[in-house]
PDB file of C-alpha atoms in Angstrom:
ATOM      1  CA  UNK U   1      43.637   0.429  -4.779  1.00  0.00           C
ATOM      2  CA  UNK U   2      41.643   1.325  -1.171  1.00  0.00           C
ATOM      3  CA  UNK U   3      42.246   5.031  -1.598  1.00  0.00           C
ATOM      4  CA  UNK U   4      40.685   4.661  -5.282  1.00  0.00           C
ATOM      5  CA  UNK U   5      37.375   2.968  -4.101  1.00  0.00           C
ATOM      6  CA  UNK U   6      37.022   5.390  -1.046  1.00  0.00           C
ATOM      7  CA  UNK U   7      37.226   8.379  -3.253  1.00  0.00           C
ATOM      8  CA  UNK U   8      34.788   6.671  -5.696  1.00  0.00           C
ATOM      9  CA  UNK U   9      32.574   6.123  -2.805  1.00  0.00           C
ATOM     10  CA  UNK U  10      33.186   9.729  -1.464  1.00  0.00           C
ATOM     11  CA  UNK U  11      32.690  11.086  -5.132  1.00  0.00           C
ATOM     12  CA  UNK U  12      29.329   9.458  -5.609  1.00  0.00           C
ATOM     13  CA  UNK U  13      28.199   9.945  -2.237  1.00  0.00           C
ATOM     14  CA  UNK U  14      29.159  13.851  -2.926  1.00  0.00           C
ATOM     15  CA  UNK U  15      26.975  13.453  -6.400  1.00  0.00           C
ATOM     16  CA  UNK U  16      23.667  12.071  -4.338  1.00  0.00           C
ATOM     17  CA  UNK U  17      24.298  14.657  -1.506  1.00  0.00           C
ATOM     18  CA  UNK U  18      24.485  17.523  -4.156  1.00  0.00           C
ATOM     19  CA  UNK U  19      21.599  16.255  -6.431  1.00  0.00           C
ATOM     20  CA  UNK U  20      19.215  15.676  -3.412  1.00  0.00           C
ATOM     21  CA  UNK U  21      20.352  19.197  -1.551  1.00  0.00           C
ATOM     22  CA  UNK U  22      19.362  20.845  -5.250  1.00  0.00           C
ATOM     23  CA  UNK U  23      16.070  19.079  -5.458  1.00  0.00           C
ATOM     24  CA  UNK U  24      14.647  20.524  -2.045  1.00  0.00           C
ATOM     25  CA  UNK U  25      16.538  23.919  -2.307  1.00  0.00           C
ATOM     26  CA  UNK U  26      14.272  24.110  -5.923  1.00  0.00           C
ATOM     27  CA  UNK U  27      11.480  22.483  -4.053  1.00  0.00           C
ATOM     28  CA  UNK U  28      11.062  25.498  -1.168  1.00  0.00           C
ATOM     29  CA  UNK U  29      12.037  28.185  -3.780  1.00  0.00           C
ATOM     30  CA  UNK U  30       8.878  26.816  -6.127  1.00  0.00           C
ATOM     31  CA  UNK U  31       6.650  26.495  -2.842  1.00  0.00           C
ATOM     32  CA  UNK U  32       7.354  30.092  -1.776  1.00  0.00           C
ATOM     33  CA  UNK U  33       6.981  31.547  -4.918  1.00  0.00           C
ATOM     34  CA  UNK U  34       3.694  29.564  -5.975  1.00  0.00           C
ATOM     35  CA  UNK U  35       2.214  30.394  -2.474  1.00  0.00           C
ATOM     36  CA  UNK U  36       2.897  34.045  -2.960  1.00  0.00           C
ATOM     37  CA  UNK U  37       1.522  33.956  -6.882  1.00  0.00           C
ATOM     38  CA  UNK U  38      -1.584  32.064  -6.099  1.00  0.00           C
ATOM     39  CA  UNK U  39      -2.890  33.533  -2.934  1.00  0.00           C
ATOM     40  CA  UNK U  40      -3.983  31.915   0.206  1.00  0.00           C
ATOM     41  CA  UNK U  41      -7.070  30.043  -0.967  1.00  0.00           C
ATOM     42  CA  UNK U  42      -5.915  28.942  -4.446  1.00  0.00           C
ATOM     43  CA  UNK U  43      -2.641  27.880  -2.743  1.00  0.00           C
ATOM     44  CA  UNK U  44      -4.398  26.369  -0.109  1.00  0.00           C
ATOM     45  CA  UNK U  45      -6.977  24.290  -2.940  1.00  0.00           C
ATOM     46  CA  UNK U  46      -3.626  23.226  -4.553  1.00  0.00           C
ATOM     47  CA  UNK U  47      -2.022  21.814  -1.700  1.00  0.00           C
ATOM     48  CA  UNK U  48      -5.276  19.633  -0.704  1.00  0.00           C
ATOM     49  CA  UNK U  49      -5.272  17.765  -4.326  1.00  0.00           C
ATOM     50  CA  UNK U  50      -1.300  17.210  -4.222  1.00  0.00           C
ATOM     51  CA  UNK U  51      -2.017  15.786  -0.859  1.00  0.00           C
ATOM     52  CA  UNK U  52      -5.431  13.765  -2.087  1.00  0.00           C
ATOM     53  CA  UNK U  53      -3.074  12.885  -4.877  1.00  0.00           C
ATOM     54  CA  UNK U  54      -0.099  11.724  -2.978  1.00  0.00           C
ATOM     55  CA  UNK U  55      -2.228   9.700  -0.871  1.00  0.00           C
ATOM     56  CA  UNK U  56      -3.279   7.915  -3.523  1.00  0.00           C
ATOM     57  CA  UNK U  57       0.693   7.757  -4.937  1.00  0.00           C
ATOM     58  CA  UNK U  58       1.328   5.011  -1.984  1.00  0.00           C
ATOM     59  CA  UNK U  59      -0.801   2.721  -3.363  1.00  0.00           C
ATOM     60  CA  UNK U  60       1.664   2.439  -6.202  1.00  0.00           C
ATOM     61  CA  UNK U  61       4.714   1.642  -4.083  1.00  0.00           C
ATOM     62  CA  UNK U  62       2.966  -0.958  -1.711  1.00  0.00           C
ATOM     63  CA  UNK U  63       6.960  -2.314  -0.946  1.00  0.00           C
ATOM     64  CA  UNK U  64       7.927  -3.100  -4.546  1.00  0.00           C
ATOM     65  CA  UNK U  65      11.002  -1.550  -4.425  1.00  0.00           C
ATOM     66  CA  UNK U  66      11.994  -3.595  -1.327  1.00  0.00           C
ATOM     67  CA  UNK U  67      10.867  -6.730  -2.512  1.00  0.00           C
ATOM     68  CA  UNK U  68      13.047  -6.069  -5.490  1.00  0.00           C
ATOM     69  CA  UNK U  69      16.046  -5.425  -3.981  1.00  0.00           C
ATOM     70  CA  UNK U  70      15.642  -8.727  -2.021  1.00  0.00           C
ATOM     71  CA  UNK U  71      14.994 -10.613  -4.864  1.00  0.00           C
ATOM     72  CA  UNK U  72      17.825  -9.180  -7.100  1.00  0.00           C
ATOM     73  CA  UNK U  73      20.163  -9.684  -4.104  1.00  0.00           C
ATOM     74  CA  UNK U  74      19.197 -13.265  -3.591  1.00  0.00           C
ATOM     75  CA  UNK U  75      19.308 -14.603  -7.450  1.00  0.00           C
ATOM     76  CA  UNK U  76      21.104 -12.643  -9.868  1.00  0.00           C
ATOM     77  CA  UNK U  77      20.090 -14.703 -12.998  1.00  0.00           C
ATOM     78  CA  UNK U  78      16.568 -13.978 -11.994  1.00  0.00           C
ATOM     79  CA  UNK U  79      17.112 -10.228 -12.072  1.00  0.00           C
ATOM     80  CA  UNK U  80      15.547  -9.545 -15.285  1.00  0.00           C
ATOM     81  CA  UNK U  81      12.690 -11.157 -14.790  1.00  0.00           C
ATOM     82  CA  UNK U  82      12.216  -9.759 -11.185  1.00  0.00           C
ATOM     83  CA  UNK U  83      12.303  -6.260 -12.559  1.00  0.00           C
ATOM     84  CA  UNK U  84      10.019  -6.947 -15.036  1.00  0.00           C
ATOM     85  CA  UNK U  85       7.726  -8.486 -12.841  1.00  0.00           C
ATOM     86  CA  UNK U  86       7.779  -5.660 -10.378  1.00  0.00           C
ATOM     87  CA  UNK U  87       7.391  -3.030 -13.392  1.00  0.00           C
ATOM     88  CA  UNK U  88       4.048  -4.871 -14.637  1.00  0.00           C
ATOM     89  CA  UNK U  89       3.188  -4.652 -10.930  1.00  0.00           C
ATOM     90  CA  UNK U  90       3.579  -0.928 -10.813  1.00  0.00           C
ATOM     91  CA  UNK U  91       1.871  -0.329 -14.262  1.00  0.00           C
ATOM     92  CA  UNK U  92      -1.099  -1.958 -12.600  1.00  0.00           C
ATOM     93  CA  UNK U  93      -0.664  -0.307  -9.774  1.00  0.00           C
ATOM     94  CA  UNK U  94      -0.957   2.974 -11.476  1.00  0.00           C
ATOM     95  CA  UNK U  95      -3.632   2.065 -13.495  1.00  0.00           C
ATOM     96  CA  UNK U  96      -5.770   1.398 -10.831  1.00  0.00           C
ATOM     97  CA  UNK U  97      -4.860   4.186  -8.410  1.00  0.00           C
ATOM     98  CA  UNK U  98      -5.053   6.788 -11.234  1.00  0.00           C
ATOM     99  CA  UNK U  99      -8.829   6.087 -11.857  1.00  0.00           C
ATOM    100  CA  UNK U 100      -9.525   5.180  -8.296  1.00  0.00           C
ATOM    101  CA  UNK U 101      -8.034   8.819  -7.602  1.00  0.00           C
ATOM    102  CA  UNK U 102     -10.324  10.622  -9.722  1.00  0.00           C
ATOM    103  CA  UNK U 103     -13.378   8.632  -8.819  1.00  0.00           C
ATOM    104  CA  UNK U 104     -13.104   9.306  -5.149  1.00  0.00           C
ATOM    105  CA  UNK U 105     -12.420  12.984  -5.779  1.00  0.00           C
ATOM    106  CA  UNK U 106     -15.686  12.942  -8.169  1.00  0.00           C
ATOM    107  CA  UNK U 107     -17.695  11.092  -5.616  1.00  0.00           C
ATOM    108  CA  UNK U 108     -15.990  13.418  -2.515  1.00  0.00           C
ATOM    109  CA  UNK U 109     -18.236  16.433  -4.829  1.00  0.00           C
ATOM    110  CA  UNK U 110     -15.402  18.890  -3.706  1.00  0.00           C
ATOM    111  CA  UNK U 111     -15.061  22.570  -5.026  1.00  0.00           C
ATOM    112  CA  UNK U 112     -14.727  22.168  -9.089  1.00  0.00           C
ATOM    113  CA  UNK U 113     -11.276  23.846  -9.090  1.00  0.00           C
ATOM    114  CA  UNK U 114     -10.299  21.335  -6.589  1.00  0.00           C
ATOM    115  CA  UNK U 115     -11.847  18.511  -8.889  1.00  0.00           C
ATOM    116  CA  UNK U 116      -9.852  19.970 -11.528  1.00  0.00           C
ATOM    117  CA  UNK U 117      -6.516  19.771  -9.687  1.00  0.00           C
ATOM    118  CA  UNK U 118      -7.362  16.258  -8.377  1.00  0.00           C
ATOM    119  CA  UNK U 119      -7.707  15.106 -11.921  1.00  0.00           C
ATOM    120  CA  UNK U 120      -4.492  16.654 -12.692  1.00  0.00           C
ATOM    121  CA  UNK U 121      -2.426  15.094 -10.225  1.00  0.00           C
ATOM    122  CA  UNK U 122      -3.901  12.068 -10.526  1.00  0.00           C
ATOM    123  CA  UNK U 123      -3.019  11.711 -14.377  1.00  0.00           C
ATOM    124  CA  UNK U 124       0.833  12.865 -12.622  1.00  0.00           C
ATOM    125  CA  UNK U 125       0.458   9.650 -10.769  1.00  0.00           C
ATOM    126  CA  UNK U 126       1.556   7.745 -13.566  1.00  0.00           C
ATOM    127  CA  UNK U 127       4.869   9.685 -14.379  1.00  0.00           C
ATOM    128  CA  UNK U 128       5.658   9.662 -10.966  1.00  0.00           C
ATOM    129  CA  UNK U 129       4.590   5.708 -10.016  1.00  0.00           C
ATOM    130  CA  UNK U 130       7.010   4.911 -12.764  1.00  0.00           C
ATOM    131  CA  UNK U 131       9.753   7.563 -11.341  1.00  0.00           C
ATOM    132  CA  UNK U 132       9.822   5.989  -7.896  1.00  0.00           C
ATOM    133  CA  UNK U 133      10.196   2.130  -9.773  1.00  0.00           C
ATOM    134  CA  UNK U 134      12.817   3.596 -12.147  1.00  0.00           C
ATOM    135  CA  UNK U 135      14.583   5.100  -8.672  1.00  0.00           C
ATOM    136  CA  UNK U 136      14.504   1.988  -6.527  1.00  0.00           C
ATOM    137  CA  UNK U 137      16.067   0.465 -10.052  1.00  0.00           C
ATOM    138  CA  UNK U 138      18.854   2.657 -10.439  1.00  0.00           C
ATOM    139  CA  UNK U 139      19.670   3.901  -7.370  1.00  0.00           C
ATOM    140  CA  UNK U 140      19.383   0.740  -4.993  1.00  0.00           C
ATOM    141  CA  UNK U 141      19.457  -2.350  -7.209  1.00  0.00           C
ATOM    142  CA  UNK U 142      22.373  -0.734  -8.726  1.00  0.00           C
ATOM    143  CA  UNK U 143      24.257  -0.025  -5.286  1.00  0.00           C
ATOM    144  CA  UNK U 144      23.484  -3.397  -4.108  1.00  0.00           C
ATOM    145  CA  UNK U 145      24.748  -5.351  -6.949  1.00  0.00           C
ATOM    146  CA  UNK U 146      28.551  -3.674  -7.539  1.00  0.00           C
TER     147      UNK U 146
END
């Protein structure tokens, strides 16, 4: 019985490790290809826009993943309501972060190309913020409760 559990844990750890490794490998390849294709100036503007929006993306987290884990671990009967509350808070935070990012970029009077990238990356905060919430939910809660 113990060996089945250890094998399951090892197999799941291998899957997670392979997924993370593949992600980093593809990202590294993507960055090299993009840098060569865009050239130094445009890639610099791309990196600037990405860094700008990552700063605003972190406003959508604010420790809610850890709160989600803690609250579900304390009271499993209330898990559904805690999940719903953290989702509502994440949606609210995304709704504040996206306009804040766009407006701050607008008032910073940056390069027009940089402003376009800031708007595009700011809109991507919606998907990324919700994806991180789902990651917290699926990888951390499920492992904590199983």
